[in-house]
């Protein structure tokens, strides 16, 4: 910490100027419409659908409730095939619906669910596949669709990392039956807390909108046991402002991503993911993978040394979901079936990446990574 004025965290939320937010707040205070599909909520749904290029979007209080509701609206039950290499909300959403998670290994290129291992895990109880576009890199969507069609399974994408990502000239959220976004503070587009479901037809959107409001289909009828997961007007107003700076922020992330790629290249034992093909990425994360034998010190040692020097990377995703005690007793949590997930989970550190990250700070991070394994003196003063 001798060399840094303040610690560098893995992400730092972008916010608009407070002055710019005040007129929105004044409007809310004046109208007294605070939630329940108010005018900012309606406007944000419209603007997001246009911006992302998706047909139907329903805003949520957070991404997790979006996942829970997506499974509910599609009537998913029994067993669902999913990845252990994700944030725990992915599997939790299954348990909230009394569904059994079936963990399948990831592929080594992007750490996404490996389609070639899905079929072996399908049983007569399987009703859906729940993959995650980890770090915003698109899953092998064509293969997943093929398998889902063949076995009549639904596909729900946890696209919490994939805001603004395009694949083959369209939003990656247009693939599968439903996709879920998160607008949490740590994500590339935030409404402090928030999320959304993207679906492909008006009727499904209508059902989703009932379910996020206790299941009310009219004043006097309830269609199912819905929960309260509505986004409020302050979140929606903030979202409208955040949307204005999203492209500029993405450009800044892109520059940081390129700088990391250029300067980490050649550090022995440190690797990073390739740029995905036919994809407009969102540079949400910058994971590196530490090969202890080649690099000289372990991932955890590097992680600790970075922290000692004021750099707070995160081990996304360590431990695996299947390694948490509440999940470890499922047969599919057996690590013999999840070898690649286990390996990447033990090698990964996500480096800081956010629009305000300064060039000097990235330089410092790279300098640390290239010096720690050689016991070099770190003497860069910021
Ligand atoms: C952030 C995240 C979620 C949960 O989103 P919240 O908005 O925080 O509820 C779900 N899945 C993944 C992969 C995430 O990273």
Short mmCIF file of C-alpha atoms and ligand atoms in Angstrom, two decimals:
data_model
loop_
_atom_site.label_atom_id
_atom_site.label_comp_id
_atom_site.label_asym_id
_atom_site.label_seq_id
_atom_site.Cartn_x
_atom_site.Cartn_y
_atom_site.Cartn_z
CA UNK A 1 0.00 0.00 0.00
CA UNK A 2 3.03 2.29 0.08
CA UNK A 3 2.73 3.08 -3.56
CA UNK A 4 -0.99 3.69 -4.03
CA UNK A 5 -3.14 6.60 -2.91
CA UNK A 6 -6.20 4.36 -2.78
CA UNK A 7 -6.85 0.67 -3.40
CA UNK A 8 -7.81 -0.53 -6.85
CA UNK A 9 -10.85 -2.80 -6.81
CA UNK A 10 -11.93 -5.27 -9.47
CA UNK A 11 -14.70 -2.92 -10.50
CA UNK A 12 -15.94 0.54 -9.66
CA UNK A 13 -19.50 1.49 -10.55
CA UNK A 14 -20.02 4.26 -13.07
CA UNK A 15 -22.52 6.91 -12.06
CA UNK A 16 -23.86 9.99 -13.87
CA UNK A 17 -23.33 13.49 -12.45
CA UNK A 18 -25.61 13.91 -9.47
CA UNK A 19 -26.83 17.21 -10.96
CA UNK A 20 -28.16 15.32 -13.96
CA UNK A 21 -30.10 12.93 -11.74
CA UNK A 22 -31.87 15.62 -9.73
CA UNK A 23 -34.49 16.56 -12.38
CA UNK A 24 -35.55 12.91 -12.49
CA UNK A 25 -35.91 12.84 -8.73
CA UNK A 26 -37.93 16.06 -8.82
CA UNK A 27 -40.29 14.46 -11.30
CA UNK A 28 -40.72 11.42 -9.06
CA UNK A 29 -41.34 13.60 -6.00
CA UNK A 30 -43.88 15.63 -7.94
CA UNK A 31 -45.81 12.75 -9.51
CA UNK A 32 -45.63 10.57 -6.38
CA UNK A 33 -45.36 7.59 -8.70
CA UNK A 34 -42.63 5.52 -7.09
CA UNK A 35 -43.09 2.07 -8.62
CA UNK A 36 -45.62 -0.25 -10.34
CA UNK A 37 -44.76 0.36 -13.97
CA UNK A 38 -44.37 4.14 -13.78
CA UNK A 39 -43.33 6.34 -16.66
CA UNK A 40 -39.54 5.94 -16.14
CA UNK A 41 -40.01 2.18 -15.95
CA UNK A 42 -41.95 2.16 -19.22
CA UNK A 43 -39.41 4.43 -20.88
CA UNK A 44 -36.43 2.34 -19.77
CA UNK A 45 -38.03 -0.86 -21.08
CA UNK A 46 -38.55 0.84 -24.43
CA UNK A 47 -35.07 2.38 -24.64
CA UNK A 48 -33.30 -0.81 -23.54
CA UNK A 49 -35.17 -2.93 -26.08
CA UNK A 50 -34.05 -0.49 -28.81
CA UNK A 51 -30.50 -0.12 -27.53
CA UNK A 52 -29.90 -3.84 -27.15
CA UNK A 53 -31.91 -4.86 -30.20
CA UNK A 54 -34.22 -7.27 -28.39
CA UNK A 55 -37.98 -7.73 -28.84
CA UNK A 56 -39.36 -7.78 -25.28
CA UNK A 57 -37.79 -6.80 -21.99
CA UNK A 58 -39.21 -6.83 -18.45
CA UNK A 59 -37.35 -4.92 -15.77
CA UNK A 60 -36.65 -6.52 -12.40
CA UNK A 61 -35.50 -5.47 -8.94
CA UNK A 62 -32.41 -7.63 -9.50
CA UNK A 63 -31.09 -10.34 -11.78
CA UNK A 64 -31.62 -13.20 -9.33
CA UNK A 65 -35.37 -12.62 -9.15
CA UNK A 66 -35.30 -12.47 -12.93
CA UNK A 67 -33.74 -15.95 -13.05
CA UNK A 68 -36.26 -17.32 -10.57
CA UNK A 69 -39.17 -15.85 -12.54
CA UNK A 70 -37.82 -16.98 -15.93
CA UNK A 71 -37.81 -20.61 -14.75
CA UNK A 72 -41.28 -20.14 -13.31
CA UNK A 73 -42.83 -18.61 -16.43
CA UNK A 74 -41.50 -21.43 -18.62
CA UNK A 75 -42.82 -24.04 -16.18
CA UNK A 76 -39.41 -25.64 -15.72
CA UNK A 77 -39.29 -28.55 -13.26
CA UNK A 78 -37.38 -31.75 -12.50
CA UNK A 79 -33.72 -31.42 -13.50
CA UNK A 80 -31.86 -28.62 -15.25
CA UNK A 81 -28.38 -28.84 -16.72
CA UNK A 82 -26.16 -25.96 -15.66
CA UNK A 83 -22.57 -24.88 -15.10
CA UNK A 84 -20.67 -24.97 -11.81
CA UNK A 85 -18.45 -22.11 -13.04
CA UNK A 86 -20.72 -19.19 -12.20
CA UNK A 87 -22.01 -16.98 -9.46
CA UNK A 88 -24.12 -18.94 -7.00
CA UNK A 89 -27.34 -17.11 -8.02
CA UNK A 90 -27.45 -19.28 -11.16
CA UNK A 91 -28.00 -22.51 -9.19
CA UNK A 92 -29.91 -20.84 -6.38
CA UNK A 93 -32.60 -19.87 -8.90
CA UNK A 94 -33.13 -23.59 -9.56
CA UNK A 95 -33.47 -24.43 -5.88
CA UNK A 96 -35.99 -21.61 -5.41
CA UNK A 97 -38.12 -23.47 -8.00
CA UNK A 98 -37.55 -26.91 -6.43
CA UNK A 99 -35.50 -27.95 -9.44
CA UNK A 100 -32.47 -30.22 -9.17
CA UNK A 101 -29.29 -28.69 -10.60
CA UNK A 102 -27.22 -31.04 -12.74
CA UNK A 103 -23.68 -29.73 -13.11
CA UNK A 104 -21.86 -30.27 -16.38
CA UNK A 105 -18.26 -29.31 -17.09
CA UNK A 106 -17.14 -26.22 -19.03
CA UNK A 107 -15.01 -25.99 -22.16
CA UNK A 108 -11.49 -24.61 -21.74
CA UNK A 109 -11.64 -21.90 -24.39
CA UNK A 110 -14.14 -19.54 -22.70
CA UNK A 111 -15.07 -21.46 -19.53
CA UNK A 112 -18.69 -21.75 -20.68
CA UNK A 113 -20.88 -24.88 -20.37
CA UNK A 114 -19.46 -27.50 -22.75
CA UNK A 115 -22.24 -28.50 -25.19
CA UNK A 116 -20.47 -31.75 -26.00
CA UNK A 117 -20.98 -32.91 -22.41
CA UNK A 118 -24.65 -31.95 -22.11
CA UNK A 119 -26.25 -34.99 -23.74
CA UNK A 120 -24.66 -37.49 -21.39
CA UNK A 121 -26.31 -35.66 -18.48
CA UNK A 122 -29.84 -35.64 -19.92
CA UNK A 123 -32.35 -37.92 -18.16
CA UNK A 124 -36.10 -38.36 -18.47
CA UNK A 125 -36.46 -35.63 -15.82
CA UNK A 126 -34.43 -33.01 -17.67
CA UNK A 127 -36.54 -30.06 -18.81
CA UNK A 128 -34.06 -27.28 -19.55
CA UNK A 129 -30.48 -26.05 -19.93
CA UNK A 130 -29.28 -23.05 -17.94
CA UNK A 131 -25.93 -21.90 -19.35
CA UNK A 132 -24.07 -18.70 -18.44
CA UNK A 133 -22.25 -16.38 -20.86
CA UNK A 134 -19.33 -16.22 -18.44
CA UNK A 135 -17.38 -12.92 -18.55
CA UNK A 136 -19.79 -11.85 -21.31
CA UNK A 137 -18.32 -14.30 -23.85
CA UNK A 138 -21.11 -16.01 -25.82
CA UNK A 139 -21.74 -19.70 -25.16
CA UNK A 140 -21.72 -22.06 -28.14
CA UNK A 141 -25.32 -21.05 -28.76
CA UNK A 142 -25.83 -22.93 -32.03
CA UNK A 143 -24.77 -26.28 -30.54
CA UNK A 144 -26.83 -25.70 -27.43
CA UNK A 145 -29.88 -24.89 -29.55
CA UNK A 146 -29.38 -28.04 -31.60
CA UNK A 147 -29.23 -30.23 -28.49
CA UNK A 148 -32.20 -28.47 -26.89
CA UNK A 149 -34.31 -28.98 -30.03
CA UNK A 150 -33.37 -32.63 -30.29
CA UNK A 151 -34.40 -33.33 -26.69
CA UNK A 152 -37.26 -30.78 -26.44
CA UNK A 153 -35.54 -28.77 -23.72
CA UNK A 154 -35.92 -25.07 -22.96
CA UNK A 155 -32.82 -22.87 -22.84
CA UNK A 156 -32.53 -20.08 -20.29
CA UNK A 157 -29.35 -18.02 -20.57
CA UNK A 158 -27.93 -16.36 -17.51
CA UNK A 159 -26.65 -13.31 -19.39
CA UNK A 160 -25.85 -11.37 -16.21
CA UNK A 161 -22.38 -10.59 -17.63
CA UNK A 162 -23.46 -10.02 -21.20
CA UNK A 163 -25.15 -6.60 -21.33
CA UNK A 164 -24.55 -5.09 -24.77
CA UNK A 165 -22.79 -8.15 -26.20
CA UNK A 166 -23.64 -8.91 -29.83
CA UNK A 167 -23.04 -12.24 -31.49
CA UNK A 168 -23.44 -12.74 -35.25
CA UNK A 169 -24.75 -9.18 -35.60
CA UNK A 170 -27.45 -9.37 -32.96
CA UNK A 171 -27.84 -9.28 -29.21
CA UNK A 172 -26.58 -12.47 -27.60
CA UNK A 173 -29.79 -12.23 -25.55
CA UNK A 174 -31.84 -13.16 -28.61
CA UNK A 175 -30.63 -16.76 -28.35
CA UNK A 176 -32.45 -19.37 -26.29
CA UNK A 177 -36.00 -19.07 -24.94
CA UNK A 178 -35.18 -16.41 -22.37
CA UNK A 179 -32.14 -14.44 -21.21
CA UNK A 180 -31.55 -12.69 -17.90
CA UNK A 181 -29.52 -9.54 -17.34
CA UNK A 182 -28.21 -8.11 -14.08
CA UNK A 183 -27.87 -4.38 -13.45
CA UNK A 184 -26.07 -4.82 -10.15
CA UNK A 185 -23.54 -2.18 -9.09
CA UNK A 186 -20.64 -4.37 -10.24
CA UNK A 187 -22.00 -5.00 -13.73
CA UNK A 188 -21.22 -2.98 -16.90
CA UNK A 189 -24.64 -1.30 -16.83
CA UNK A 190 -26.01 -0.63 -13.37
CA UNK A 191 -29.18 0.70 -11.75
CA UNK A 192 -27.54 0.17 -8.31
CA UNK A 193 -29.54 -3.06 -8.07
CA UNK A 194 -31.61 -4.25 -10.97
CA UNK A 195 -32.08 -6.76 -13.72
CA UNK A 196 -34.23 -7.79 -16.64
CA UNK A 197 -35.72 -10.71 -18.51
CA UNK A 198 -35.57 -10.74 -22.29
CA UNK A 199 -38.11 -12.91 -24.10
CA UNK A 200 -39.35 -13.31 -27.66
CA UNK A 201 -43.12 -12.97 -27.57
CA UNK A 202 -45.70 -10.60 -26.17
CA UNK A 203 -47.62 -13.26 -24.27
CA UNK A 204 -44.54 -14.45 -22.36
CA UNK A 205 -43.74 -10.85 -21.45
CA UNK A 206 -47.29 -10.41 -20.17
CA UNK A 207 -46.99 -13.51 -17.95
CA UNK A 208 -43.59 -12.34 -16.67
CA UNK A 209 -45.05 -8.95 -15.80
CA UNK A 210 -47.84 -10.65 -13.83
CA UNK A 211 -45.35 -12.88 -12.01
CA UNK A 212 -43.14 -9.99 -10.90
CA UNK A 213 -46.22 -8.34 -9.35
CA UNK A 214 -47.42 -11.17 -7.06
CA UNK A 215 -49.07 -12.92 -10.02
CA UNK A 216 -51.83 -10.33 -10.39
CA UNK A 217 -53.41 -10.74 -13.84
CA UNK A 218 -56.10 -8.20 -12.98
CA UNK A 219 -57.34 -6.47 -9.84
CA UNK A 220 -59.30 -9.56 -8.90
CA UNK A 221 -57.36 -12.49 -10.37
CA UNK A 222 -54.04 -14.12 -9.59
CA UNK A 223 -52.50 -16.44 -12.19
CA UNK A 224 -49.75 -18.03 -10.06
CA UNK A 225 -47.67 -17.54 -6.93
CA UNK A 226 -45.74 -14.56 -8.21
CA UNK A 227 -43.22 -12.67 -6.15
CA UNK A 228 -42.65 -8.93 -5.81
CA UNK A 229 -39.65 -8.19 -7.99
CA UNK A 230 -40.56 -4.88 -9.59
CA UNK A 231 -37.94 -2.29 -10.42
CA UNK A 232 -38.77 1.06 -8.82
CA UNK A 233 -38.85 4.48 -10.47
CA UNK A 234 -35.53 5.68 -9.00
CA UNK A 235 -33.73 2.66 -10.42
CA UNK A 236 -35.43 3.10 -13.79
CA UNK A 237 -34.62 6.83 -13.92
CA UNK A 238 -30.98 6.08 -13.12
CA UNK A 239 -30.99 3.47 -15.86
CA UNK A 240 -32.13 6.04 -18.41
CA UNK A 241 -29.16 8.24 -17.54
CA UNK A 242 -26.71 5.33 -17.39
CA UNK A 243 -27.74 4.27 -20.86
CA UNK A 244 -26.51 7.59 -22.26
CA UNK A 245 -22.94 6.88 -21.20
CA UNK A 246 -22.83 3.16 -21.88
CA UNK A 247 -21.18 3.32 -25.32
CA UNK A 248 -18.50 5.74 -24.15
CA UNK A 249 -17.83 3.56 -21.11
CA UNK A 250 -17.54 0.51 -23.32
CA UNK A 251 -14.88 2.28 -25.40
CA UNK A 252 -12.88 2.95 -22.25
CA UNK A 253 -13.15 -0.69 -21.20
CA UNK A 254 -12.06 -1.75 -24.66
CA UNK A 255 -8.90 0.36 -24.42
CA UNK A 256 -8.08 -1.16 -21.01
CA UNK A 257 -8.70 -4.67 -22.35
CA UNK A 258 -6.30 -4.02 -25.24
CA UNK A 259 -3.67 -2.58 -22.94
CA UNK A 260 -3.81 -5.65 -20.69
CA UNK A 261 -3.60 -8.02 -23.68
CA UNK A 262 -0.61 -6.22 -25.14
CA UNK A 263 1.34 -5.90 -21.92
CA UNK A 264 0.56 -9.19 -20.18
CA UNK A 265 1.49 -11.05 -23.32
CA UNK A 266 4.82 -12.72 -22.76
CA UNK A 267 4.70 -12.97 -18.97
CA UNK A 268 5.51 -16.64 -18.54
CA UNK A 269 2.74 -18.63 -16.84
CA UNK A 270 0.08 -15.92 -17.23
CA UNK A 271 -2.57 -16.46 -19.90
CA UNK A 272 -5.86 -14.85 -20.78
CA UNK A 273 -8.89 -15.67 -22.91
CA UNK A 274 -8.92 -15.17 -26.67
CA UNK A 275 -11.23 -12.60 -28.16
CA UNK A 276 -14.43 -14.41 -29.11
CA UNK A 277 -15.20 -14.68 -32.85
CA UNK A 278 -18.08 -12.84 -34.54
CA UNK A 279 -18.71 -11.02 -31.30
CA UNK A 280 -18.95 -7.40 -30.19
CA UNK A 281 -17.73 -7.85 -26.61
CA UNK A 282 -18.48 -5.71 -23.55
CA UNK A 283 -15.11 -6.10 -21.77
CA UNK A 284 -16.93 -6.70 -18.51
CA UNK A 285 -14.09 -8.70 -16.94
CA UNK A 286 -10.42 -9.35 -17.53
CA UNK A 287 -9.64 -12.82 -16.18
CA UNK A 288 -6.06 -14.08 -16.16
CA UNK A 289 -5.05 -17.68 -15.51
CA UNK A 290 -1.97 -18.45 -13.43
CA UNK A 291 0.02 -21.57 -14.23
CA UNK A 292 1.95 -22.04 -11.01
CA UNK A 293 4.70 -24.20 -12.54
CA UNK A 294 5.40 -21.73 -15.31
CA UNK A 295 4.82 -18.52 -13.38
CA UNK A 296 6.73 -19.56 -10.29
CA UNK A 297 4.18 -18.74 -7.58
CA UNK A 298 0.63 -19.97 -7.06
CA UNK A 299 -2.57 -18.19 -8.07
CA UNK A 300 -3.43 -17.63 -4.41
CA UNK A 301 0.03 -16.26 -3.68
CA UNK A 302 -0.30 -13.81 -6.57
CA UNK A 303 -3.80 -12.90 -5.39
CA UNK A 304 -2.50 -12.17 -1.86
CA UNK A 305 0.53 -10.24 -3.09
CA UNK A 306 -1.67 -8.10 -5.30
CA UNK A 307 -3.87 -7.35 -2.29
CA UNK A 308 -0.84 -6.44 -0.17
CA UNK A 309 -0.03 -3.94 -2.87
CA UNK A 310 -3.50 -2.44 -2.99
CA UNK A 311 -4.84 -4.36 -6.00
CA UNK A 312 -8.06 -6.21 -5.22
CA UNK A 313 -8.65 -8.72 -8.01
CA UNK A 314 -11.34 -11.36 -7.56
CA UNK A 315 -11.23 -15.12 -8.05
CA UNK A 316 -14.36 -15.37 -10.23
CA UNK A 317 -15.36 -18.20 -9.89
CA UNK A 318 -13.70 -19.85 -6.95
CA UNK A 319 -14.94 -21.97 -5.30
CA UNK A 320 -17.14 -23.63 -7.92
CA UNK A 321 -20.86 -23.62 -7.10
CA UNK A 322 -20.64 -27.41 -6.86
CA UNK A 323 -18.01 -27.05 -4.12
CA UNK A 324 -20.21 -25.08 -1.71
CA UNK A 325 -21.39 -27.40 1.06
CA UNK A 326 -25.07 -26.93 0.18
CA UNK A 327 -24.38 -28.23 -3.34
CA UNK A 328 -21.60 -30.77 -2.81
CA UNK A 329 -23.93 -33.71 -2.19
CA UNK A 330 -25.53 -33.68 -5.64
CA UNK A 331 -24.06 -36.57 -7.66
CA UNK A 332 -23.17 -34.20 -10.47
CA UNK A 333 -21.08 -32.10 -8.07
CA UNK A 334 -18.46 -34.87 -8.10
CA UNK A 335 -15.33 -33.09 -9.22
CA UNK A 336 -14.24 -36.04 -11.40
CA UNK A 337 -16.90 -34.84 -13.86
CA UNK A 338 -15.92 -31.21 -13.59
CA UNK A 339 -12.19 -31.32 -14.19
CA UNK A 340 -11.89 -28.30 -16.46
CA UNK A 341 -14.12 -26.14 -14.29
CA UNK A 342 -12.03 -27.15 -11.28
CA UNK A 343 -8.79 -26.36 -13.05
CA UNK A 344 -9.79 -22.89 -14.29
CA UNK A 345 -11.38 -22.09 -10.95
CA UNK A 346 -8.01 -22.72 -9.31
CA UNK A 347 -6.09 -20.60 -11.84
CA UNK A 348 -8.26 -17.53 -12.32
CA UNK A 349 -7.94 -13.98 -11.07
CA UNK A 350 -10.12 -11.23 -12.56
CA UNK A 351 -8.08 -8.06 -12.81
CA UNK A 352 -9.55 -4.60 -12.23
CA UNK A 353 -11.38 -3.22 -15.24
CA UNK A 354 -13.77 -0.24 -15.20
CA UNK A 355 -14.10 2.95 -17.22
CA UNK A 356 -12.30 5.18 -14.70
CA UNK A 357 -9.27 2.93 -14.32
CA UNK A 358 -6.20 5.05 -15.12
CA UNK A 359 -3.41 4.06 -17.44
CA UNK A 360 -0.88 4.53 -14.64
CA UNK A 361 -2.91 2.14 -12.47
CA UNK A 362 -3.01 -0.53 -15.17
CA UNK A 363 0.72 -0.06 -15.66
CA UNK A 364 1.22 -0.59 -11.95
CA UNK A 365 -0.92 -3.77 -11.99
CA UNK A 366 1.07 -5.20 -14.90
CA UNK A 367 4.34 -4.17 -13.29
CA UNK A 368 3.33 -6.04 -10.12
CA UNK A 369 2.30 -9.19 -12.02
CA UNK A 370 5.52 -9.23 -14.00
CA UNK A 371 7.65 -8.70 -10.90
CA UNK A 372 6.17 -10.74 -8.04
CA UNK A 373 7.34 -14.10 -9.29
CA UNK A 374 10.92 -12.84 -9.58
CA UNK A 375 10.97 -11.21 -6.16
CA UNK A 376 11.60 -7.95 -7.98
CA UNK A 377 11.33 -4.77 -6.00
CA UNK A 378 8.04 -3.06 -6.81
CA UNK A 379 8.92 0.57 -6.91
CA UNK A 380 6.44 2.28 -9.13
CA UNK A 381 5.04 5.32 -7.36
CA UNK A 382 1.61 6.51 -8.42
C1 LIG B 1 -24.50 -10.85 -10.81
C2 LIG B 1 -24.91 -12.19 -11.26
C3 LIG B 1 -26.20 -12.70 -11.01
C4 LIG B 1 -27.17 -12.05 -10.06
O1 LIG B 1 -27.56 -10.81 -10.38
P1 LIG B 1 -28.10 -9.82 -9.24
O2 LIG B 1 -28.60 -8.66 -10.03
O3 LIG B 1 -26.94 -9.47 -8.37
O4 LIG B 1 -29.18 -10.52 -8.51
C5 LIG B 1 -26.57 -13.91 -11.57
N1 LIG B 1 -25.70 -14.62 -12.31
C6 LIG B 1 -24.45 -14.20 -12.55
C7 LIG B 1 -23.56 -15.02 -13.40
C8 LIG B 1 -24.00 -12.98 -12.01
O5 LIG B 1 -22.74 -12.60 -12.20
#
